[in-house]
Short mmCIF file of C-alpha atoms and ligand atoms in Angstrom, two decimals:
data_model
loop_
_atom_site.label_atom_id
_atom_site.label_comp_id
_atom_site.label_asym_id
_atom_site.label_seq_id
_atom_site.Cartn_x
_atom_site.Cartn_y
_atom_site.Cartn_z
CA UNK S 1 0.00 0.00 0.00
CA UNK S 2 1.13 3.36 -0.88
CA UNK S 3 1.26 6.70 0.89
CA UNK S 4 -1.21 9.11 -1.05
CA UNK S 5 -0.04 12.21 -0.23
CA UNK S 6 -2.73 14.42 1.98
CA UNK S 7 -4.20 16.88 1.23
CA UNK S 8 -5.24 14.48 -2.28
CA UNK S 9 -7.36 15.49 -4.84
CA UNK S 10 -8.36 12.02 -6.36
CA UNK S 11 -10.47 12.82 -10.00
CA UNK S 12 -13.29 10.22 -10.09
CA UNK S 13 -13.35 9.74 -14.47
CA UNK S 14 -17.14 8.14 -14.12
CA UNK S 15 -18.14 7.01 -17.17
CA UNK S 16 -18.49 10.06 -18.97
CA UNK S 17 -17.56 9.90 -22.44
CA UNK S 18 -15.05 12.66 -22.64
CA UNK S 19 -13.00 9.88 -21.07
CA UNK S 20 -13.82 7.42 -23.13
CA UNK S 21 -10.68 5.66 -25.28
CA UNK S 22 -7.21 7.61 -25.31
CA UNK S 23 -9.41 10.69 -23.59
CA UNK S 24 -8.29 8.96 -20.03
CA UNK S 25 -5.12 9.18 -20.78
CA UNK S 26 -4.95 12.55 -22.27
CA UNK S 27 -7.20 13.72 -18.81
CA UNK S 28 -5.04 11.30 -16.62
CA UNK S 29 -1.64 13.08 -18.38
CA UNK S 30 -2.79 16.61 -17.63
CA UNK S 31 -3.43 15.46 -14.03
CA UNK S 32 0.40 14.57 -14.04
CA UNK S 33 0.89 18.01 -15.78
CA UNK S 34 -0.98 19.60 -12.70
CA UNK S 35 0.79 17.91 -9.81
CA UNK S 36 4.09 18.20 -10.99
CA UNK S 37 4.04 21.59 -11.60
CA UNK S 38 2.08 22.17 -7.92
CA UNK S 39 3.70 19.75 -5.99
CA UNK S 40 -0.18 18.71 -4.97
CA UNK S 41 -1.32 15.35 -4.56
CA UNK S 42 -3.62 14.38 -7.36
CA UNK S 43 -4.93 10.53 -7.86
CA UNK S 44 -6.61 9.19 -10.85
CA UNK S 45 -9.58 6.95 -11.19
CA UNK S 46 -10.18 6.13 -14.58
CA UNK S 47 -12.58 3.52 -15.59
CA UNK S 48 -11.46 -0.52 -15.86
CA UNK S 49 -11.55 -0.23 -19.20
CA UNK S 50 -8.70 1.96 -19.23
CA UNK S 51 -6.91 1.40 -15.73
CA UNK S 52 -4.14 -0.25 -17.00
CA UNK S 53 -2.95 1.90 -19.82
CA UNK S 54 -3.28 5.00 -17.25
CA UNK S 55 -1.12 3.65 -14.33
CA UNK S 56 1.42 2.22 -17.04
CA UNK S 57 1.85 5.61 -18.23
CA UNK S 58 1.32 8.06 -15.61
CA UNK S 59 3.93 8.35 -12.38
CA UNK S 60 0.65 9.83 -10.04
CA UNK S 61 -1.76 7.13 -8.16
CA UNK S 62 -4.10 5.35 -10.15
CA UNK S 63 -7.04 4.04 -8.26
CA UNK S 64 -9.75 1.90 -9.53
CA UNK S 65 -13.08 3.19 -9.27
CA UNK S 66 -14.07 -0.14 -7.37
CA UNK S 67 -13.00 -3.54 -6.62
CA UNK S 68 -14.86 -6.88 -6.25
CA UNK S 69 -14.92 -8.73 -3.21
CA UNK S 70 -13.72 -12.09 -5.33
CA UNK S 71 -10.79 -13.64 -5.08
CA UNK S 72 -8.58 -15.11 -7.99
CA UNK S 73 -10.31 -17.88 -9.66
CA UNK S 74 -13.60 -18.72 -11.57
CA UNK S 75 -15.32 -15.46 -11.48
CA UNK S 76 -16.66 -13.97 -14.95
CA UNK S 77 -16.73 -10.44 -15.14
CA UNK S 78 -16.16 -9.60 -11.63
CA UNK S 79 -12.87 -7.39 -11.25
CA UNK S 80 -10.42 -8.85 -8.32
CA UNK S 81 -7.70 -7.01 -5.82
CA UNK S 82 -5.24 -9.28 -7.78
CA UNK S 83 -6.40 -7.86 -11.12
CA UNK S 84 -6.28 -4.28 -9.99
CA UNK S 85 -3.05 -4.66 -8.61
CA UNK S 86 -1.70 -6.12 -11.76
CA UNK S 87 -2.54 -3.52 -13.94
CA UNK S 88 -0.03 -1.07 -11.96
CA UNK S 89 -2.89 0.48 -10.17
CA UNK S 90 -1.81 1.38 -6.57
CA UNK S 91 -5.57 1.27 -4.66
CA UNK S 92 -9.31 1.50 -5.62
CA UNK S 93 -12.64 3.44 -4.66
CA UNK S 94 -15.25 0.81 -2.44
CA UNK S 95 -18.95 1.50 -2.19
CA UNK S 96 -19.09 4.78 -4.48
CA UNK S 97 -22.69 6.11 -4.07
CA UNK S 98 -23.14 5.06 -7.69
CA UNK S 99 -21.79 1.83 -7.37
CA UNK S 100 -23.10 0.61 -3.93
CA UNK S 101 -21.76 -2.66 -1.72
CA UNK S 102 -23.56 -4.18 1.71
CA UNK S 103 -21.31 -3.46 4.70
CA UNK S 104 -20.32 -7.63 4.47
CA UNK S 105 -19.12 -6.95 0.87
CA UNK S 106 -17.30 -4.08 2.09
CA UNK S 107 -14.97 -5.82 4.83
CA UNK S 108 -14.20 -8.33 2.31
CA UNK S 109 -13.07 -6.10 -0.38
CA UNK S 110 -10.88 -4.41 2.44
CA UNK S 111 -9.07 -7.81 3.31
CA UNK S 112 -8.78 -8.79 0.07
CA UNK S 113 -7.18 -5.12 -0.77
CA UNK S 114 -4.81 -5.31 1.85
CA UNK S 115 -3.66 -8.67 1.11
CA UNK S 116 -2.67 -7.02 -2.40
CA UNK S 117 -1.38 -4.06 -0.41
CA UNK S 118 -3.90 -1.76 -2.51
CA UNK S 119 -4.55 1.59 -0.83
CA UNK S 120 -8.38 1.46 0.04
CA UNK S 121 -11.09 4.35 -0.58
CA UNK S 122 -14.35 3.79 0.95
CA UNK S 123 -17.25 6.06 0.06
CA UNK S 124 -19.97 7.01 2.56
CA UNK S 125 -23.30 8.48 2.05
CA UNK S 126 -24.32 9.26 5.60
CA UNK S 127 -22.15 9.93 8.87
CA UNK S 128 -23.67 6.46 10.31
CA UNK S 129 -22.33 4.34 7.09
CA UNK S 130 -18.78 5.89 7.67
CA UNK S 131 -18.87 5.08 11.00
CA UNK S 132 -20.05 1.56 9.93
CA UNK S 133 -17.22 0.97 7.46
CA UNK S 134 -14.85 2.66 9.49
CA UNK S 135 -14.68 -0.81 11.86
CA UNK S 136 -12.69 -2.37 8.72
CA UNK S 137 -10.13 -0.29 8.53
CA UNK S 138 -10.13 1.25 5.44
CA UNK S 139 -6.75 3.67 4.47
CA UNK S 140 -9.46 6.68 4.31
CA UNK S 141 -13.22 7.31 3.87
CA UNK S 142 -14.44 9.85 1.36
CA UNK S 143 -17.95 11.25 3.11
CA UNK S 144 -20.63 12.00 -0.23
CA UNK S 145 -23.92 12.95 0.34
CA UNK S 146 -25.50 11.42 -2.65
CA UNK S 147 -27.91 14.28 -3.67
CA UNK S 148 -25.00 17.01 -3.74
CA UNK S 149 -23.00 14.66 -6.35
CA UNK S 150 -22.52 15.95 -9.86
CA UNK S 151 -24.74 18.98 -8.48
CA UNK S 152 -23.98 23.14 -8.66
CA UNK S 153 -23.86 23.32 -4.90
CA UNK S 154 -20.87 22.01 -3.44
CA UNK S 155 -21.25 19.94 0.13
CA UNK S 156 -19.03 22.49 2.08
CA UNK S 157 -21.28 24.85 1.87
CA UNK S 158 -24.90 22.78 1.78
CA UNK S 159 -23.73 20.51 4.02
CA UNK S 160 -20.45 21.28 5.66
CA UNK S 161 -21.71 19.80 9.69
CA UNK S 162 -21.17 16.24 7.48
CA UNK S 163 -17.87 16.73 6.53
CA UNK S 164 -16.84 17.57 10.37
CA UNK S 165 -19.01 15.55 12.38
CA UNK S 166 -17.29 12.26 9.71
CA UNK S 167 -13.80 13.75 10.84
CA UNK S 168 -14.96 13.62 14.68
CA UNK S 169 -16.34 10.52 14.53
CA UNK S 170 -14.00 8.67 12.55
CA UNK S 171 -10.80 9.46 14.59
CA UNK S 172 -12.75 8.79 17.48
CA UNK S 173 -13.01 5.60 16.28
CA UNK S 174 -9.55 5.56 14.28
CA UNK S 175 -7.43 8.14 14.34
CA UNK S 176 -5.06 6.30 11.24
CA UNK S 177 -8.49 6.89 8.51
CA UNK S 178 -7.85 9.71 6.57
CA UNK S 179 -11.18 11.24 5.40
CA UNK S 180 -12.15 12.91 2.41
CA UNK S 181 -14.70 14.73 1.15
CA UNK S 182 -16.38 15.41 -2.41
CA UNK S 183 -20.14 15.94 -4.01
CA UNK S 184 -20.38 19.11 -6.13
CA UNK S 185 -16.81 20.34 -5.37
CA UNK S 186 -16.03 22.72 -8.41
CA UNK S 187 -14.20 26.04 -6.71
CA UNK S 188 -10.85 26.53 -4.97
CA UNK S 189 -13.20 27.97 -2.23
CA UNK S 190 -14.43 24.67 -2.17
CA UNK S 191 -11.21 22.71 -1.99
CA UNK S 192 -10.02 25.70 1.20
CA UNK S 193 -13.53 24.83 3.31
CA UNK S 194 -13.04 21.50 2.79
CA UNK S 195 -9.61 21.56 4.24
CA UNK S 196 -10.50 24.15 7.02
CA UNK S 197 -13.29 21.68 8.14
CA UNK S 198 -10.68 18.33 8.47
CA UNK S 199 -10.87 16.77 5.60
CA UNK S 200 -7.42 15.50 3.83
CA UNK S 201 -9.11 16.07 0.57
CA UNK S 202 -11.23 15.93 -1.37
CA UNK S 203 -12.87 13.87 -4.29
CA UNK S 204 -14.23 15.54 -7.66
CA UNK S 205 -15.62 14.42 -10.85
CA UNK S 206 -17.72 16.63 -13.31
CA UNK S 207 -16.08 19.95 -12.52
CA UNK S 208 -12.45 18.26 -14.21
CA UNK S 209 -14.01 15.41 -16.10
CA UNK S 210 -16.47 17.81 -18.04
CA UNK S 211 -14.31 21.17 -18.22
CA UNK S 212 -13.79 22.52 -21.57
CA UNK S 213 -9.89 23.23 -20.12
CA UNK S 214 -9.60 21.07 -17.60
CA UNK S 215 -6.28 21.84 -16.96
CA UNK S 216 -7.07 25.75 -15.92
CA UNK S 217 -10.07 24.04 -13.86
CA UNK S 218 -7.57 22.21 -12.21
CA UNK S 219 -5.36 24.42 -11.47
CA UNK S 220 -8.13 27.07 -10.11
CA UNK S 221 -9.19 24.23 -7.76
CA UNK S 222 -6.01 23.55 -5.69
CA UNK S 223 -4.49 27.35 -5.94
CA UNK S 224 -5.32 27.49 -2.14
CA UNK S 225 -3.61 24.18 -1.28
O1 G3P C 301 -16.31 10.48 -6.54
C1 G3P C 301 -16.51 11.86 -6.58
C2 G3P C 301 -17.82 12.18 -7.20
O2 G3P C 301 -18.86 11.37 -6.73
C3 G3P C 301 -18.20 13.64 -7.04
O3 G3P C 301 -18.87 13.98 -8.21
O4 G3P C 301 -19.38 15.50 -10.07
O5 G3P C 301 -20.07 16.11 -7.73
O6 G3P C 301 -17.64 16.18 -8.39
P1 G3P C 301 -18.99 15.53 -8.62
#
């Protein structure tokens, strides 16, 4: 397992299809561009279909954007720790909002990911399911209300009691989770509340993955870190 580098700003490609093909690439490559010149931590998650041609060709994290709890073996179509690991990925996302597990599913994806030393990610909706997931020791927990994501309003300023009261509870219960933030983060006003309420970072999608110049968007966003 690596050391991301807090604060992180880990880009969550989606499926949208301006990252379709050679586009993750091109978007993973100006995220290289970005932290090199900044010196900020910035992690990748394109989609499987392009995972491994990203972390073969880009020296910043690459993170799947999830990770089945199956190991090795006779599974069709599922995608393992082993296989994620293999592709030069360095960690993956669990239970996006948008790509739900139960809590069961969870702590097995978690042992399976440590046993491949794969930096873990686990997405929360709600305060409660962080606290729930937080028991398995995940490497950090990225808080999401699910209405706020892909929205105009970012959740540091509709909701910004979630982001601190995850940060209170969590290293209450362990103070080695990192937590993270993200739903309808677009602003570097965003990224500086999101900081100045505990978070280690934050997670974004359509404000980078749909920019016309997603470079300058980029840029704008960590220019307080
Ligand atoms: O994983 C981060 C993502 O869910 C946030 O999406 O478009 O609101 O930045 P967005």
């Amino acid at each position: 397992m690596i050391d991301l580098k807090t604060p992180a700003v880990i880009v969550n490609f989606k499926a949208y299809r301006e990252i379709e093909g050679d586009n993750a690439l091109n978007l993973a490559r100006i995220c290289e561009q970005v932290s090199e010149e900044s010196g900020v931590s910035i992690v990748v998650c394109p989609p499987i279909t392009e995972l491994g041609v990203v972390a073969r060709n880009v020296s910043i994290p690459v993170l799947s954007q999830n990770t089945d709890a199956y190991a090795p073996g006779s599974a069709t179509g599922w995608v393992t720790a082993s296989m994620v690991k293999s592709t030069g990925a360095v960690g993956t996302l669990i239970n996006h909002s948008e790509h739900r597990s139960h809590n069961n599913v969870i702590r097995e994806c978690i042992g399976l990911c440590k046993a491949d030393s794969l930096t873990t990610v686990v997405c929360a909706e709600s305060v409660k399911k962080a606290n729930e997931v937080a028991v398995f020791a995940p490497d950090f927990i990225a808080i999401e209300p699910p209405e706020l994501i892909g929205g105009k309003v970012s959740v540091t300023t509709a909701n910004p009691f979630i982001i601190e009261d995850t940060v209170t509870s969590i290293k209450e219960i362990n103070r080695k989770i990192s937590v993270l933030c993200g739903a309808g983060i677009k602003t570097k006003n965003d990224m500086a509340k999101a900081l100045e309420l505990g978070a280690d970072g934050i997670l974004v999608a359509s404000a980078v993955v749909k920019s016309k110049d997603p470079k300058t968007t980029l840029l704008n966003l960590i220019s307080f870190v």
